[in-house]
Amino acid sequence: MAKREKKETFRTSIGGQALIEGILMRGPEKQAIVVRAPEGLVTKVEELKLVRDRYPILGLPIIRGVVTFLDSMVKGIKALMFSADYFPDDESAQPSKLDTWLEKHVPAEKLQSVLVGVSLVLSLGLTLLLFMLLPTFVAGLFHAQSALVHNLIEGVIKIAIFLAYLILCSKQKDVHRVFQYHGAEHKTIFCYEAGLPLTVENARIQPRHHPRCGTSFLFVVIVVSILFSSLAFTQVEWQNLWVRIGMHLLLLVPVVGITYEFNRFVGRHDNAVTRVLSAPGMWLQNFTTFEPDDSMLEVAIEALKLVLPDEKGKDAW
C-alpha cells in the first residue's frame, strides 16, 4: 500500500504589530490598520509600495533584512501615531515646549514626517544606547583578558537588559493591553494558517506564541551580535572602548541581515532543529503576549481580512 503523503502546514507571510487599542496587519500587497476607537472600529488600508521593487539590489539576501527592518520601523511608528490620535491626552493638559515649537516652525503638512523621523532617530538611539553602548562599557569594567570572555560578559549584560526591559514594560497597564493585542494578532494568524474560518471562537483556542514573532527576531539579533563580535574583535584592539563601539556599528548591517535570513529559515520549516532554535524566542513571548479578550480578537480578524490577497496562496511564506 502506498504511503500517505504528509500534508505540509501552510505558513503565511502576513504579519502584524500591536498598536494602541488596535492592530497593524501587513500582507503581500497592502497593509491595514484597525483601531477600536470610542465611536467604533476605524480602519485604514494602504497599498504597499516597497523600495526594493524600485531598486532590486535591495531585495538581495542580507541587504533585504536591513531594508525590511527599517521599513517596518517607519510604518510601525506611523501606525502607532495613527492609533494614538483616537486616544488623546487629557484636554486640560498644557502642550509641551516641543509640541509648541513644532507647531510654530513646522508646516502642518510636514509635521507627521518630522515626528516620524524624530521618533525613528530616538528609537534607534535608545536601542543603541541600551544594547550596544551600555553593555560594552560595563563589560569593559571587568577587564577580560580575551575577546571571547569579554563578548560573553557583554552578551550576558545585553540579555539581562533585554529581559528587564520586557518585564518592566509588561507590568505597565497600557502596555499590557498592547501586549494583549499582540496575542490577538498571533492567534488570528494561527487560525488563518490552520485553514479555519476567521471567527472569534476559532481564534480564541489558538496559541498566542508564534515562531515568527518580532520578539524572537530581537533576541536572535543579540545572539548573532555576540557571535560576530567574538570573531571580529580578534582582529582589532578590542580593549579600546571606541574601537569596540565602532566595530559594533560596522557589524549592524550583517547582524540584522543574517538574523532576518535565520528567521525566514525557521519560519519556513517545522522540525526538531528549528523548534530548538526558536525555543528561546518563544519563551520570551511570555512577556510580550498576553491572552486577549474577544473584542481584541475581532480587531485582529478584521485587520487580517483586509490584507488577504485576492490570489490564493500569494501570501505563502
Short mmCIF file of N, CA and C in Angstrom, two decimals, residues 131 154 219:
data_model
loop_
_atom_site.label_atom_id
_atom_site.label_comp_id
_atom_site.label_asym_id
_atom_site.label_seq_id
_atom_site.Cartn_x
_atom_site.Cartn_y
_atom_site.Cartn_z
N PHE A 131 21.55 48.56 24.19
CA PHE A 131 22.01 47.23 23.79
C PHE A 131 23.37 47.22 23.10
N GLU A 154 29.61 40.67 27.83
CA GLU A 154 28.78 41.67 27.18
C GLU A 154 27.44 41.07 26.75
N PHE A 219 15.74 38.89 19.95
CA PHE A 219 16.60 38.03 20.74
C PHE A 219 17.71 37.43 19.88
#
